[in-house]
Each structure stands twice: as C-alpha cells, then as structure tokens.
Coordinates of N, CA and C in Angstrom, one line a residue:
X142 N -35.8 -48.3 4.5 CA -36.7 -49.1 5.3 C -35.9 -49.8 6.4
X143 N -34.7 -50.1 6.0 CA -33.9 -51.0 7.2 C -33.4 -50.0 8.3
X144 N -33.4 -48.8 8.1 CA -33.1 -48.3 9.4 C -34.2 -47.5 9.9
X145 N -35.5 -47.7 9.5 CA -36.6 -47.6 10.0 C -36.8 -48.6 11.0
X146 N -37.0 -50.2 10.5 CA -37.0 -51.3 11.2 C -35.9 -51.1 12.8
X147 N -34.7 -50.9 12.4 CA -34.0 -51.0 13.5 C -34.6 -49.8 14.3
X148 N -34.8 -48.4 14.2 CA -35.4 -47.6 15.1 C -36.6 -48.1 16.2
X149 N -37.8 -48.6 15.4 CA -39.0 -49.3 16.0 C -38.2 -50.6 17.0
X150 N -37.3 -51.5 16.3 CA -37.0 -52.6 17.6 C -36.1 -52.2 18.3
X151 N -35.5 -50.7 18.4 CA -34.9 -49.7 19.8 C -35.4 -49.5 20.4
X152 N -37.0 -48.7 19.9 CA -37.9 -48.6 20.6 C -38.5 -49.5 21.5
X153 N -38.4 -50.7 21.1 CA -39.7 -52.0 21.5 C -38.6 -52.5 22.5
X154 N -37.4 -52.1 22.6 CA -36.3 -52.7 23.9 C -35.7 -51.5 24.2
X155 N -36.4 -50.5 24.1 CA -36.3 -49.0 25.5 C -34.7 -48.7 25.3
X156 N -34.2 -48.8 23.9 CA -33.3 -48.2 24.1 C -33.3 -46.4 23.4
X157 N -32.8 -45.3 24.0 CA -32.8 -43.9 23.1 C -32.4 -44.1 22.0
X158 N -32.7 -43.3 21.0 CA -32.9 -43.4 20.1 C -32.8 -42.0 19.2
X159 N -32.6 -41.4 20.3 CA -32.7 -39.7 20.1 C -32.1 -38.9 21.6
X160 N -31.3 -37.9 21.4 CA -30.2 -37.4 22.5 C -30.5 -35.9 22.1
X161 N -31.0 -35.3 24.0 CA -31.3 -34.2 23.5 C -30.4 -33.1 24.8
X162 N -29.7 -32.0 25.1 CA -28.9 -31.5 25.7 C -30.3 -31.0 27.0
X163 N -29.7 -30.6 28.3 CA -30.1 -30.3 29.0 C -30.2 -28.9 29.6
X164 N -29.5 -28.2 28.9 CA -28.4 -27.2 29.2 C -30.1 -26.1 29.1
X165 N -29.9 -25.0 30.9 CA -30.5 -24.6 30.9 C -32.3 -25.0 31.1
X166 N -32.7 -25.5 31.4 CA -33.7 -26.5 31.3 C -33.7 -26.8 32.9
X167 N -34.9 -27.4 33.7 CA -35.2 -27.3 34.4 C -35.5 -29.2 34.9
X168 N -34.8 -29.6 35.6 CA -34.6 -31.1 35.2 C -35.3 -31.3 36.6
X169 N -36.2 -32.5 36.5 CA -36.8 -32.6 38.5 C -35.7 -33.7 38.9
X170 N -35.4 -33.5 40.0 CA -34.7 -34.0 41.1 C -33.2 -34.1 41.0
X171 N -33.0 -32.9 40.0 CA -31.3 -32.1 39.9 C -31.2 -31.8 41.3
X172 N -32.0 -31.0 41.9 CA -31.6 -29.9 42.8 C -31.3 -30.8 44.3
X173 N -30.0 -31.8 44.6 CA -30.3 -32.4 45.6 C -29.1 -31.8 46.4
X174 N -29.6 -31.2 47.5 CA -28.3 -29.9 48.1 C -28.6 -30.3 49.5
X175 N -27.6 -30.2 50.9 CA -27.7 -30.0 51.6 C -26.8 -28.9 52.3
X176 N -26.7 -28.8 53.4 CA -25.7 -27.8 54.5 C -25.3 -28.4 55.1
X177 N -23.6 -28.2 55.3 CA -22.9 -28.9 55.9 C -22.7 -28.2 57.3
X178 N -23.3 -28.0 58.8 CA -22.6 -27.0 59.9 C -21.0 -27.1 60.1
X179 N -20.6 -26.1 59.9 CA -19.1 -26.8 60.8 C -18.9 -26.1 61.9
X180 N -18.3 -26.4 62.7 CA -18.5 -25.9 64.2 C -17.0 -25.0 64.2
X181 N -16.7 -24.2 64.9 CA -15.7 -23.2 65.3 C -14.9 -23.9 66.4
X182 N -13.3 -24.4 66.7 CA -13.2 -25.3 67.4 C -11.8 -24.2 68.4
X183 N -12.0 -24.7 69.0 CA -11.2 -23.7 70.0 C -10.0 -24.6 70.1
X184 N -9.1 -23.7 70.2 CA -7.6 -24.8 70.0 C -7.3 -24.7 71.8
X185 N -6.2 -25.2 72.2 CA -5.8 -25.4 73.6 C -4.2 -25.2 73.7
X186 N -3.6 -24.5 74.2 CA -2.4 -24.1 74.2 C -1.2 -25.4 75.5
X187 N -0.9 -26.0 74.6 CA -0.3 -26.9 75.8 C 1.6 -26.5 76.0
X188 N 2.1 -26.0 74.6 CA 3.5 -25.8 75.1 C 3.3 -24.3 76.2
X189 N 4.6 -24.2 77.0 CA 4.7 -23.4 77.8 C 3.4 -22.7 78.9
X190 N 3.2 -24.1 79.7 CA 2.1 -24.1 80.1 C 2.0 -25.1 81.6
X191 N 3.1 -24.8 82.5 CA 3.6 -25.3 83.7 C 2.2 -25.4 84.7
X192 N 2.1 -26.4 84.8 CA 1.0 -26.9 86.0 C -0.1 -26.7 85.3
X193 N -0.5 -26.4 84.4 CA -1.7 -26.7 83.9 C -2.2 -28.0 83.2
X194 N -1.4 -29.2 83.4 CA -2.2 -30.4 82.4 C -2.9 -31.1 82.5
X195 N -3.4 -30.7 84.0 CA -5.1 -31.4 84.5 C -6.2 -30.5 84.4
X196 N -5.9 -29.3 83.5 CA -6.9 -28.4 83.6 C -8.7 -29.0 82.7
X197 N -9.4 -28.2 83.4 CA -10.8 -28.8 82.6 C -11.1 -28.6 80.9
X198 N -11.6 -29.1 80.5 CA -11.8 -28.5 79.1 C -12.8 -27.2 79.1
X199 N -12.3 -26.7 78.1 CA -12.9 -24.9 77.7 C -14.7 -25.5 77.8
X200 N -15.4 -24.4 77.8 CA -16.7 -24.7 77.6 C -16.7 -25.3 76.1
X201 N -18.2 -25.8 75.6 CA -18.0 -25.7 74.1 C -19.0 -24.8 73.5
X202 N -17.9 -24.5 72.3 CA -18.9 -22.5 71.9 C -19.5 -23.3 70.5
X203 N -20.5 -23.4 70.1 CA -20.9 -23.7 69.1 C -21.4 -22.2 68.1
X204 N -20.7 -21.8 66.9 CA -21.2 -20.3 66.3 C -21.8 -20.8 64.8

C-alpha cells in the first residue's frame, strides 16, 4: 500500500510515473527540418594578374 500511496502523490504533482520507448512510433512535432541554399561562389584569380586590380566584379551566378 505504501508504494501505491507514493504513485497517486506522483501523479497529483505530474510527475511520470511510467517510461515508455519511442522507437518507431510517430511523435507530432519531431519532424522540424528545414533547407539550407548554399550558393556556388566563384573564386577570382588575383596572383599573376598584371593590370588587372581595378577590375569589376564577375556577375553573380546563383545555381
């Protein structure tokens, strides 16, 4: 009866009481995903590159 008592005043202050595995099971608001873009970045060649260091920048290619 005493560890009857202690179950019910677990209960009455919301603590578990009982542990149960998830595995497989379908849980609501597991699924929280997004997509990361990452952009393709064009490099710029600056050694061996005489008179070019005011040149404009490349377009930008986004793929």
């Amino acid at each position: 009866e005493g560890n009857e008592d202690e179950v019910e005043m677990m209960k009455m202050l919301e603590i578990p009481t009982g542990f149960d595995s998830t595995k497989e099971k379908l849980v609501a608001g597991a699924n929280v995903s997004g997509v990361r873009a990452v952009t393709k970045r064009q490099p710029r060649q600056y050694m061996n590159c005489r008179d070019r260091v005011n040149r404009p920048l490349p377009a930008k290619r986004n793929h």
